[in-house]
Amino acid sequence: MGVAAALVVLTTGMAMASAGLEVSQRGRMFDPGEVTVRRGEPLRIVNNDGELLHHAYVEAPGFKFDSGEQEPGKSVSIRFPDAGAYEVLCGIHPKMRLKVTVK
């Protein structure tokens, strides 16, 4: 397979994967509150919470992610490098927790 064909396959696969893996930040909660993804697959987190800012972050051994402030309507994507259990938190709303299982 040529490089161009491989990129098309990779891009198409990523687009299909990201379409089904979206988590909303709404009502000061992650919705859904628990997801399973494959290692390296993008998990898109969208701030659908009206006028509220959010701040998604992960602090795990060997992996850290920080979205910074997320304005309403904005999204971020996280790719987890290793299989395991992770927790995505909101730096602004400490009760917001998203459980992520990576296979």
PDB file of N, CA and C in Angstrom:
ATOM      1  N   MET A   1       0.860  -1.171   0.000  1.00  0.00           N
ATOM      2  CA  MET A   1       0.000   0.000   0.000  1.00  0.00           C
ATOM      3  C   MET A   1       0.906   1.233   0.000  1.00  0.00           C
ATOM      4  N   GLY A   2       0.601   2.185  -0.869  1.00  0.00           N
ATOM      5  CA  GLY A   2       1.401   3.401  -0.938  1.00  0.00           C
ATOM      6  C   GLY A   2       1.123   4.312   0.245  1.00  0.00           C
ATOM      7  N   VAL A   3       1.998   5.296   0.422  1.00  0.00           N
ATOM      8  CA  VAL A   3       1.863   6.236   1.541  1.00  0.00           C
ATOM      9  C   VAL A   3       0.546   7.003   1.453  1.00  0.00           C
ATOM     10  N   ALA A   4       0.187   7.460   0.260  1.00  0.00           N
ATOM     11  CA  ALA A   4      -1.063   8.221   0.094  1.00  0.00           C
ATOM     12  C   ALA A   4      -2.266   7.361   0.469  1.00  0.00           C
ATOM     13  N   ALA A   5      -2.282   6.100   0.011  1.00  0.00           N
ATOM     14  CA  ALA A   5      -3.390   5.200   0.340  1.00  0.00           C
ATOM     15  C   ALA A   5      -3.447   4.934   1.829  1.00  0.00           C
ATOM     16  N   ALA A   6      -2.277   4.764   2.444  1.00  0.00           N
ATOM     17  CA  ALA A   6      -2.243   4.527   3.891  1.00  0.00           C
ATOM     18  C   ALA A   6      -2.790   5.728   4.645  1.00  0.00           C
ATOM     19  N   LEU A   7      -2.466   6.931   4.195  1.00  0.00           N
ATOM     20  CA  LEU A   7      -2.992   8.137   4.849  1.00  0.00           C
ATOM     21  C   LEU A   7      -4.498   8.233   4.699  1.00  0.00           C
ATOM     22  N   VAL A   8      -5.017   7.872   3.531  1.00  0.00           N
ATOM     23  CA  VAL A   8      -6.468   7.897   3.329  1.00  0.00           C
ATOM     24  C   VAL A   8      -7.137   6.908   4.263  1.00  0.00           C
ATOM     25  N   VAL A   9      -6.603   5.696   4.359  1.00  0.00           N
ATOM     26  CA  VAL A   9      -7.164   4.682   5.257  1.00  0.00           C
ATOM     27  C   VAL A   9      -7.088   5.164   6.700  1.00  0.00           C
ATOM     28  N   LEU A  10      -5.941   5.705   7.105  1.00  0.00           N
ATOM     29  CA  LEU A  10      -5.764   6.187   8.466  1.00  0.00           C
ATOM     30  C   LEU A  10      -6.736   7.317   8.763  1.00  0.00           C
ATOM     31  N   THR A  11      -6.835   8.297   7.859  1.00  0.00           N
ATOM     32  CA  THR A  11      -7.725   9.435   8.068  1.00  0.00           C
ATOM     33  C   THR A  11      -9.174   8.985   8.113  1.00  0.00           C
ATOM     34  N   THR A  12      -9.564   8.095   7.211  1.00  0.00           N
ATOM     35  CA  THR A  12     -10.939   7.605   7.186  1.00  0.00           C
ATOM     36  C   THR A  12     -11.259   6.853   8.470  1.00  0.00           C
ATOM     37  N   GLY A  13     -10.347   6.000   8.915  1.00  0.00           N
ATOM     38  CA  GLY A  13     -10.556   5.250  10.155  1.00  0.00           C
ATOM     39  C   GLY A  13     -10.669   6.168  11.349  1.00  0.00           C
ATOM     40  N   MET A  14      -9.835   7.207  11.397  1.00  0.00           N
ATOM     41  CA  MET A  14      -9.891   8.140  12.524  1.00  0.00           C
ATOM     42  C   MET A  14     -11.198   8.918  12.503  1.00  0.00           C
ATOM     43  N   ALA A  15     -11.674   9.307  11.321  1.00  0.00           N
ATOM     44  CA  ALA A  15     -12.932  10.048  11.230  1.00  0.00           C
ATOM     45  C   ALA A  15     -14.081   9.178  11.704  1.00  0.00           C
ATOM     46  N   MET A  16     -14.084   7.903  11.301  1.00  0.00           N
ATOM     47  CA  MET A  16     -15.149   7.006  11.736  1.00  0.00           C
ATOM     48  C   MET A  16     -15.078   6.784  13.242  1.00  0.00           C
ATOM     49  N   ALA A  17     -13.878   6.619  13.779  1.00  0.00           N
ATOM     50  CA  ALA A  17     -13.733   6.361  15.207  1.00  0.00           C
ATOM     51  C   ALA A  17     -14.142   7.564  16.020  1.00  0.00           C
ATOM     52  N   SER A  18     -13.740   8.771  15.582  1.00  0.00           N
ATOM     53  CA  SER A  18     -14.038   9.951  16.380  1.00  0.00           C
ATOM     54  C   SER A  18     -15.523  10.286  16.358  1.00  0.00           C
ATOM     55  N   ALA A  19     -16.237   9.871  15.316  1.00  0.00           N
ATOM     56  CA  ALA A  19     -17.660  10.176  15.232  1.00  0.00           C
ATOM     57  C   ALA A  19     -18.433   9.524  16.376  1.00  0.00           C
ATOM     58  N   GLY A  20     -18.051   8.314  16.804  1.00  0.00           N
ATOM     59  CA  GLY A  20     -18.783   7.605  17.841  1.00  0.00           C
ATOM     60  C   GLY A  20     -18.234   7.806  19.232  1.00  0.00           C
ATOM     61  N   LEU A  21     -17.112   8.541  19.355  1.00  0.00           N
ATOM     62  CA  LEU A  21     -16.480   8.691  20.652  1.00  0.00           C
ATOM     63  C   LEU A  21     -16.447  10.157  21.055  1.00  0.00           C
ATOM     64  N   GLU A  22     -17.619  10.642  21.411  1.00  0.00           N
ATOM     65  CA  GLU A  22     -17.730  12.029  21.823  1.00  0.00           C
ATOM     66  C   GLU A  22     -18.393  12.085  23.195  1.00  0.00           C
ATOM     67  N   VAL A  23     -17.818  12.877  24.071  1.00  0.00           N
ATOM     68  CA  VAL A  23     -18.359  13.065  25.414  1.00  0.00           C
ATOM     69  C   VAL A  23     -18.722  14.536  25.544  1.00  0.00           C
ATOM     70  N   SER A  24     -19.881  14.795  26.112  1.00  0.00           N
ATOM     71  CA  SER A  24     -20.342  16.165  26.294  1.00  0.00           C
ATOM     72  C   SER A  24     -20.094  16.619  27.734  1.00  0.00           C
ATOM     73  N   GLN A  25     -19.734  17.880  27.877  1.00  0.00           N
ATOM     74  CA  GLN A  25     -19.672  18.506  29.197  1.00  0.00           C
ATOM     75  C   GLN A  25     -20.934  19.342  29.302  1.00  0.00           C
ATOM     76  N   ARG A  26     -21.858  18.888  30.142  1.00  0.00           N
ATOM     77  CA  ARG A  26     -23.165  19.539  30.215  1.00  0.00           C
ATOM     78  C   ARG A  26     -23.733  19.300  31.604  1.00  0.00           C
ATOM     79  N   GLY A  27     -24.356  20.331  32.167  1.00  0.00           N
ATOM     80  CA  GLY A  27     -24.939  20.188  33.503  1.00  0.00           C
ATOM     81  C   GLY A  27     -23.881  19.937  34.555  1.00  0.00           C
ATOM     82  N   ARG A  28     -22.678  20.469  34.313  1.00  0.00           N
ATOM     83  CA  ARG A  28     -21.525  20.253  35.196  1.00  0.00           C
ATOM     84  C   ARG A  28     -21.236  18.769  35.398  1.00  0.00           C
ATOM     85  N   MET A  29     -21.420  18.000  34.293  1.00  0.00           N
ATOM     86  CA  MET A  29     -21.141  16.566  34.285  1.00  0.00           C
ATOM     87  C   MET A  29     -20.562  16.188  32.931  1.00  0.00           C
ATOM     88  N   PHE A  30     -19.853  15.066  32.885  1.00  0.00           N
ATOM     89  CA  PHE A  30     -19.480  14.459  31.620  1.00  0.00           C
ATOM     90  C   PHE A  30     -20.621  13.527  31.230  1.00  0.00           C
ATOM     91  N   ASP A  31     -21.029  13.539  29.959  1.00  0.00           N
ATOM     92  CA  ASP A  31     -22.130  12.710  29.502  1.00  0.00           C
ATOM     93  C   ASP A  31     -21.741  12.027  28.200  1.00  0.00           C
ATOM     94  N   PRO A  32     -21.533  10.702  28.200  1.00  0.00           N
ATOM     95  CA  PRO A  32     -21.707   9.788  29.323  1.00  0.00           C
ATOM     96  C   PRO A  32     -20.559   9.918  30.320  1.00  0.00           C
ATOM     97  N   GLY A  33     -20.727   9.314  31.463  1.00  0.00           N
ATOM     98  CA  GLY A  33     -19.732   9.395  32.529  1.00  0.00           C
ATOM     99  C   GLY A  33     -18.671   8.313  32.467  1.00  0.00           C
ATOM    100  N   GLU A  34     -18.827   7.394  31.505  1.00  0.00           N
ATOM    101  CA  GLU A  34     -17.869   6.294  31.376  1.00  0.00           C
ATOM    102  C   GLU A  34     -17.815   5.855  29.914  1.00  0.00           C
ATOM    103  N   VAL A  35     -16.599   5.695  29.376  1.00  0.00           N
ATOM    104  CA  VAL A  35     -16.424   5.258  27.991  1.00  0.00           C
ATOM    105  C   VAL A  35     -15.273   4.276  27.889  1.00  0.00           C
ATOM    106  N   THR A  36     -15.269   3.525  26.787  1.00  0.00           N
ATOM    107  CA  THR A  36     -14.164   2.623  26.465  1.00  0.00           C
ATOM    108  C   THR A  36     -13.654   2.994  25.079  1.00  0.00           C
ATOM    109  N   VAL A  37     -12.339   3.155  24.951  1.00  0.00           N
ATOM    110  CA  VAL A  37     -11.703   3.481  23.676  1.00  0.00           C
ATOM    111  C   VAL A  37     -10.533   2.541  23.443  1.00  0.00           C
ATOM    112  N   ARG A  38     -10.066   2.514  22.209  1.00  0.00           N
ATOM    113  CA  ARG A  38      -8.853   1.763  21.894  1.00  0.00           C
ATOM    114  C   ARG A  38      -7.650   2.668  22.082  1.00  0.00           C
ATOM    115  N   ARG A  39      -6.531   2.092  22.418  1.00  0.00           N
ATOM    116  CA  ARG A  39      -5.280   2.838  22.583  1.00  0.00           C
ATOM    117  C   ARG A  39      -5.013   3.659  21.327  1.00  0.00           C
ATOM    118  N   GLY A  40      -4.740   4.961  21.502  1.00  0.00           N
ATOM    119  CA  GLY A  40      -4.441   5.850  20.394  1.00  0.00           C
ATOM    120  C   GLY A  40      -5.643   6.433  19.687  1.00  0.00           C
ATOM    121  N   GLU A  41      -6.836   5.916  19.978  1.00  0.00           N
ATOM    122  CA  GLU A  41      -8.059   6.401  19.344  1.00  0.00           C
ATOM    123  C   GLU A  41      -8.461   7.739  19.972  1.00  0.00           C
ATOM    124  N   PRO A  42      -8.889   8.724  19.168  1.00  0.00           N
ATOM    125  CA  PRO A  42      -9.254  10.016  19.752  1.00  0.00           C
ATOM    126  C   PRO A  42     -10.573   9.961  20.518  1.00  0.00           C
ATOM    127  N   LEU A  43     -10.583  10.605  21.665  1.00  0.00           N
ATOM    128  CA  LEU A  43     -11.795  10.797  22.451  1.00  0.00           C
ATOM    129  C   LEU A  43     -12.062  12.298  22.441  1.00  0.00           C
ATOM    130  N   ARG A  44     -13.160  12.707  21.851  1.00  0.00           N
ATOM    131  CA  ARG A  44     -13.495  14.129  21.714  1.00  0.00           C
ATOM    132  C   ARG A  44     -14.395  14.547  22.873  1.00  0.00           C
ATOM    133  N   ILE A  45     -14.006  15.643  23.528  1.00  0.00           N
ATOM    134  CA  ILE A  45     -14.783  16.179  24.644  1.00  0.00           C
ATOM    135  C   ILE A  45     -15.254  17.575  24.258  1.00  0.00           C
ATOM    136  N   VAL A  46     -16.581  17.778  24.274  1.00  0.00           N
ATOM    137  CA  VAL A  46     -17.196  19.019  23.810  1.00  0.00           C
ATOM    138  C   VAL A  46     -17.857  19.749  24.980  1.00  0.00           C
ATOM    139  N   ASN A  47     -17.590  21.037  25.110  1.00  0.00           N
ATOM    140  CA  ASN A  47     -18.254  21.854  26.135  1.00  0.00           C
ATOM    141  C   ASN A  47     -19.599  22.317  25.589  1.00  0.00           C
ATOM    142  N   ASN A  48     -20.660  21.659  26.014  1.00  0.00           N
ATOM    143  CA  ASN A  48     -22.037  22.001  25.643  1.00  0.00           C
ATOM    144  C   ASN A  48     -22.776  22.616  26.826  1.00  0.00           C
ATOM    145  N   ASP A  49     -22.072  23.281  27.697  1.00  0.00           N
ATOM    146  CA  ASP A  49     -22.636  23.720  28.977  1.00  0.00           C
ATOM    147  C   ASP A  49     -22.949  25.219  29.009  1.00  0.00           C
ATOM    148  N   GLY A  50     -23.695  25.694  28.018  1.00  0.00           N
ATOM    149  CA  GLY A  50     -24.170  27.082  28.031  1.00  0.00           C
ATOM    150  C   GLY A  50     -23.056  28.101  28.147  1.00  0.00           C
ATOM    151  N   GLU A  51     -23.016  28.793  29.275  1.00  0.00           N
ATOM    152  CA  GLU A  51     -22.054  29.860  29.503  1.00  0.00           C
ATOM    153  C   GLU A  51     -20.860  29.430  30.359  1.00  0.00           C
ATOM    154  N   LEU A  52     -20.802  28.159  30.763  1.00  0.00           N
ATOM    155  CA  LEU A  52     -19.760  27.713  31.689  1.00  0.00           C
ATOM    156  C   LEU A  52     -18.468  27.317  30.991  1.00  0.00           C
ATOM    157  N   LEU A  53     -17.354  27.702  31.583  1.00  0.00           N
ATOM    158  CA  LEU A  53     -16.044  27.228  31.156  1.00  0.00           C
ATOM    159  C   LEU A  53     -15.798  25.856  31.768  1.00  0.00           C
ATOM    160  N   HIS A  54     -15.021  25.042  31.097  1.00  0.00           N
ATOM    161  CA  HIS A  54     -14.553  23.769  31.642  1.00  0.00           C
ATOM    162  C   HIS A  54     -13.047  23.672  31.404  1.00  0.00           C
ATOM    163  N   HIS A  55     -12.429  22.675  32.003  1.00  0.00           N
ATOM    164  CA  HIS A  55     -10.982  22.496  31.907  1.00  0.00           C
ATOM    165  C   HIS A  55     -10.693  21.011  32.121  1.00  0.00           C
ATOM    166  N   ALA A  56     -10.622  20.253  31.025  1.00  0.00           N
ATOM    167  CA  ALA A  56     -10.396  18.806  31.115  1.00  0.00           C
ATOM    168  C   ALA A  56      -8.911  18.510  31.314  1.00  0.00           C
ATOM    169  N   TYR A  57      -8.625  17.605  32.242  1.00  0.00           N
ATOM    170  CA  TYR A  57      -7.234  17.196  32.430  1.00  0.00           C
ATOM    171  C   TYR A  57      -7.147  15.759  32.910  1.00  0.00           C
ATOM    172  N   VAL A  58      -5.973  15.161  32.641  1.00  0.00           N
ATOM    173  CA  VAL A  58      -5.661  13.806  33.080  1.00  0.00           C
ATOM    174  C   VAL A  58      -4.274  13.848  33.710  1.00  0.00           C
ATOM    175  N   GLU A  59      -4.137  13.260  34.875  1.00  0.00           N
ATOM    176  CA  GLU A  59      -2.834  13.101  35.520  1.00  0.00           C
ATOM    177  C   GLU A  59      -2.702  11.644  35.917  1.00  0.00           C
ATOM    178  N   ALA A  60      -2.009  10.881  35.075  1.00  0.00           N
ATOM    179  CA  ALA A  60      -1.815   9.448  35.313  1.00  0.00           C
ATOM    180  C   ALA A  60      -0.325   9.142  35.169  1.00  0.00           C
ATOM    181  N   PRO A  61       0.128   8.071  35.775  1.00  0.00           N
ATOM    182  CA  PRO A  61       1.542   7.691  35.599  1.00  0.00           C
ATOM    183  C   PRO A  61       1.860   7.520  34.108  1.00  0.00           C
ATOM    184  N   GLY A  62       2.824   8.256  33.622  1.00  0.00           N
ATOM    185  CA  GLY A  62       3.234   8.150  32.232  1.00  0.00           C
ATOM    186  C   GLY A  62       2.385   8.899  31.232  1.00  0.00           C
ATOM    187  N   PHE A  63       1.321   9.572  31.671  1.00  0.00           N
ATOM    188  CA  PHE A  63       0.471  10.317  30.741  1.00  0.00           C
ATOM    189  C   PHE A  63      -0.181  11.500  31.437  1.00  0.00           C
ATOM    190  N   LYS A  64      -0.012  12.662  30.830  1.00  0.00           N
ATOM    191  CA  LYS A  64      -0.655  13.872  31.343  1.00  0.00           C
ATOM    192  C   LYS A  64      -1.294  14.602  30.173  1.00  0.00           C
ATOM    193  N   PHE A  65      -2.474  15.174  30.409  1.00  0.00           N
ATOM    194  CA  PHE A  65      -3.184  15.957  29.398  1.00  0.00           C
ATOM    195  C   PHE A  65      -3.820  17.141  30.096  1.00  0.00           C
ATOM    196  N   ASP A  66      -3.785  18.305  29.453  1.00  0.00           N
ATOM    197  CA  ASP A  66      -4.395  19.518  30.005  1.00  0.00           C
ATOM    198  C   ASP A  66      -4.971  20.331  28.855  1.00  0.00           C
ATOM    199  N   SER A  67      -6.288  20.488  28.843  1.00  0.00           N
ATOM    200  CA  SER A  67      -6.958  21.212  27.756  1.00  0.00           C
ATOM    201  C   SER A  67      -6.836  22.720  27.896  1.00  0.00           C
ATOM    202  N   GLY A  68      -6.503  23.187  29.100  1.00  0.00           N
ATOM    203  CA  GLY A  68      -6.629  24.618  29.351  1.00  0.00           C
ATOM    204  C   GLY A  68      -8.111  24.944  29.450  1.00  0.00           C
ATOM    205  N   GLU A  69      -8.453  26.227  29.541  1.00  0.00           N
ATOM    206  CA  GLU A  69      -9.868  26.596  29.634  1.00  0.00           C
ATOM    207  C   GLU A  69     -10.583  26.282  28.333  1.00  0.00           C
ATOM    208  N   GLN A  70     -11.736  25.645  28.464  1.00  0.00           N
ATOM    209  CA  GLN A  70     -12.579  25.304  27.322  1.00  0.00           C
ATOM    210  C   GLN A  70     -13.797  26.200  27.326  1.00  0.00           C
ATOM    211  N   GLU A  71     -13.886  27.082  26.361  1.00  0.00           N
ATOM    212  CA  GLU A  71     -15.050  27.959  26.213  1.00  0.00           C
ATOM    213  C   GLU A  71     -16.260  27.134  25.766  1.00  0.00           C
ATOM    214  N   PRO A  72     -17.473  27.615  26.026  1.00  0.00           N
ATOM    215  CA  PRO A  72     -18.668  26.926  25.527  1.00  0.00           C
ATOM    216  C   PRO A  72     -18.593  26.736  24.009  1.00  0.00           C
ATOM    217  N   GLY A  73     -18.949  25.530  23.549  1.00  0.00           N
ATOM    218  CA  GLY A  73     -18.929  25.209  22.134  1.00  0.00           C
ATOM    219  C   GLY A  73     -17.595  24.678  21.636  1.00  0.00           C
ATOM    220  N   LYS A  74     -16.548  24.771  22.424  1.00  0.00           N
ATOM    221  CA  LYS A  74     -15.229  24.296  22.015  1.00  0.00           C
ATOM    222  C   LYS A  74     -15.057  22.823  22.367  1.00  0.00           C
ATOM    223  N   SER A  75     -14.147  22.157  21.655  1.00  0.00           N
ATOM    224  CA  SER A  75     -13.881  20.743  21.924  1.00  0.00           C
ATOM    225  C   SER A  75     -12.381  20.491  21.942  1.00  0.00           C
ATOM    226  N   VAL A  76     -12.007  19.402  22.585  1.00  0.00           N
ATOM    227  CA  VAL A  76     -10.623  18.928  22.606  1.00  0.00           C
ATOM    228  C   VAL A  76     -10.652  17.427  22.351  1.00  0.00           C
ATOM    229  N   SER A  77      -9.549  16.905  21.845  1.00  0.00           N
ATOM    230  CA  SER A  77      -9.420  15.465  21.644  1.00  0.00           C
ATOM    231  C   SER A  77      -8.251  14.958  22.471  1.00  0.00           C
ATOM    232  N   ILE A  78      -8.472  13.815  23.094  1.00  0.00           N
ATOM    233  CA  ILE A  78      -7.439  13.160  23.886  1.00  0.00           C
ATOM    234  C   ILE A  78      -7.160  11.808  23.246  1.00  0.00           C
ATOM    235  N   ARG A  79      -5.880  11.468  23.133  1.00  0.00           N
ATOM    236  CA  ARG A  79      -5.466  10.135  22.666  1.00  0.00           C
ATOM    237  C   ARG A  79      -4.655   9.499  23.789  1.00  0.00           C
ATOM    238  N   PHE A  80      -5.154   8.410  24.324  1.00  0.00           N
ATOM    239  CA  PHE A  80      -4.483   7.717  25.414  1.00  0.00           C
ATOM    240  C   PHE A  80      -3.454   6.746  24.832  1.00  0.00           C
ATOM    241  N   PRO A  81      -2.193   6.843  25.255  1.00  0.00           N
ATOM    242  CA  PRO A  81      -1.121   6.053  24.639  1.00  0.00           C
ATOM    243  C   PRO A  81      -1.054   4.598  25.090  1.00  0.00           C
ATOM    244  N   ASP A  82      -1.609   4.280  26.239  1.00  0.00           N
ATOM    245  CA  ASP A  82      -1.483   2.931  26.789  1.00  0.00           C
ATOM    246  C   ASP A  82      -2.824   2.417  27.295  1.00  0.00           C
ATOM    247  N   ALA A  83      -2.980   1.086  27.256  1.00  0.00           N
ATOM    248  CA  ALA A  83      -4.181   0.458  27.816  1.00  0.00           C
ATOM    249  C   ALA A  83      -4.215   0.681  29.328  1.00  0.00           C
ATOM    250  N   GLY A  84      -5.421   0.721  29.882  1.00  0.00           N
ATOM    251  CA  GLY A  84      -5.577   0.888  31.317  1.00  0.00           C
ATOM    252  C   GLY A  84      -6.804   1.709  31.654  1.00  0.00           C
ATOM    253  N   ALA A  85      -6.907   2.084  32.918  1.00  0.00           N
ATOM    254  CA  ALA A  85      -8.024   2.896  33.411  1.00  0.00           C
ATOM    255  C   ALA A  85      -7.525   4.311  33.676  1.00  0.00           C
ATOM    256  N   TYR A  86      -8.267   5.277  33.196  1.00  0.00           N
ATOM    257  CA  TYR A  86      -7.925   6.689  33.356  1.00  0.00           C
ATOM    258  C   TYR A  86      -9.137   7.442  33.879  1.00  0.00           C
ATOM    259  N   GLU A  87      -8.869   8.626  34.413  1.00  0.00           N
ATOM    260  CA  GLU A  87      -9.945   9.495  34.863  1.00  0.00           C
ATOM    261  C   GLU A  87      -9.688  10.892  34.306  1.00  0.00           C
ATOM    262  N   VAL A  88     -10.689  11.419  33.606  1.00  0.00           N
ATOM    263  CA  VAL A  88     -10.626  12.790  33.106  1.00  0.00           C
ATOM    264  C   VAL A  88     -11.397  13.642  34.106  1.00  0.00           C
ATOM    265  N   LEU A  89     -10.766  14.709  34.546  1.00  0.00           N
ATOM    266  CA  LEU A  89     -11.368  15.600  35.537  1.00  0.00           C
ATOM    267  C   LEU A  89     -11.525  16.997  34.960  1.00  0.00           C
ATOM    268  N   CYS A  90     -12.335  17.818  35.619  1.00  0.00           N
ATOM    269  CA  CYS A  90     -12.485  19.224  35.254  1.00  0.00           C
ATOM    270  C   CYS A  90     -11.809  20.057  36.333  1.00  0.00           C
ATOM    271  N   GLY A  91     -10.857  20.895  35.928  1.00  0.00           N
ATOM    272  CA  GLY A  91     -10.135  21.734  36.874  1.00  0.00           C
ATOM    273  C   GLY A  91     -10.991  22.834  37.483  1.00  0.00           C
ATOM    274  N   ILE A  92     -12.158  23.090  36.915  1.00  0.00           N
ATOM    275  CA  ILE A  92     -13.050  24.147  37.417  1.00  0.00           C
ATOM    276  C   ILE A  92     -14.160  23.565  38.282  1.00  0.00           C
ATOM    277  N   HIS A  93     -14.651  22.384  37.909  1.00  0.00           N
ATOM    278  CA  HIS A  93     -15.753  21.728  38.628  1.00  0.00           C
ATOM    279  C   HIS A  93     -15.265  20.381  39.147  1.00  0.00           C
ATOM    280  N   PRO A  94     -14.760  20.340  40.382  1.00  0.00           N
ATOM    281  CA  PRO A  94     -14.103  19.128  40.900  1.00  0.00           C
ATOM    282  C   PRO A  94     -14.974  17.877  40.974  1.00  0.00           C
ATOM    283  N   LYS A  95     -16.295  18.008  40.927  1.00  0.00           N
ATOM    284  CA  LYS A  95     -17.147  16.820  40.991  1.00  0.00           C
ATOM    285  C   LYS A  95     -17.300  16.144  39.628  1.00  0.00           C
ATOM    286  N   MET A  96     -16.837  16.810  38.579  1.00  0.00           N
ATOM    287  CA  MET A  96     -16.931  16.222  37.225  1.00  0.00           C
ATOM    288  C   MET A  96     -15.840  15.171  37.055  1.00  0.00           C
ATOM    289  N   ARG A  97     -16.250  13.943  36.736  1.00  0.00           N
ATOM    290  CA  ARG A  97     -15.310  12.847  36.550  1.00  0.00           C
ATOM    291  C   ARG A  97     -15.791  11.979  35.385  1.00  0.00           C
ATOM    292  N   LEU A  98     -14.853  11.653  34.509  1.00  0.00           N
ATOM    293  CA  LEU A  98     -15.122  10.775  33.385  1.00  0.00           C
ATOM    294  C   LEU A  98     -14.191   9.573  33.499  1.00  0.00           C
ATOM    295  N   LYS A  99     -14.767   8.379  33.580  1.00  0.00           N
ATOM    296  CA  LYS A  99     -13.960   7.153  33.631  1.00  0.00           C
ATOM    297  C   LYS A  99     -13.723   6.671  32.202  1.00  0.00           C
ATOM    298  N   VAL A 100     -12.444   6.450  31.878  1.00  0.00           N
ATOM    299  CA  VAL A 100     -12.067   6.015  30.539  1.00  0.00           C
ATOM    300  C   VAL A 100     -11.304   4.695  30.660  1.00  0.00           C
ATOM    301  N   THR A 101     -11.791   3.672  29.978  1.00  0.00           N
ATOM    302  CA  THR A 101     -11.090   2.404  29.892  1.00  0.00           C
ATOM    303  C   THR A 101     -10.463   2.344  28.505  1.00  0.00           C
ATOM    304  N   VAL A 102      -9.163   2.123  28.474  1.00  0.00           N
ATOM    305  CA  VAL A 102      -8.442   2.052  27.209  1.00  0.00           C
ATOM    306  C   VAL A 102      -8.005   0.614  26.993  1.00  0.00           C
ATOM    307  N   LYS A 103      -8.390   0.050  25.852  1.00  0.00           N
ATOM    308  CA  LYS A 103      -8.076  -1.353  25.507  1.00  0.00           C
ATOM    309  C   LYS A 103      -6.922  -1.407  24.545  1.00  0.00           C
TER     310      LYS A 103
END
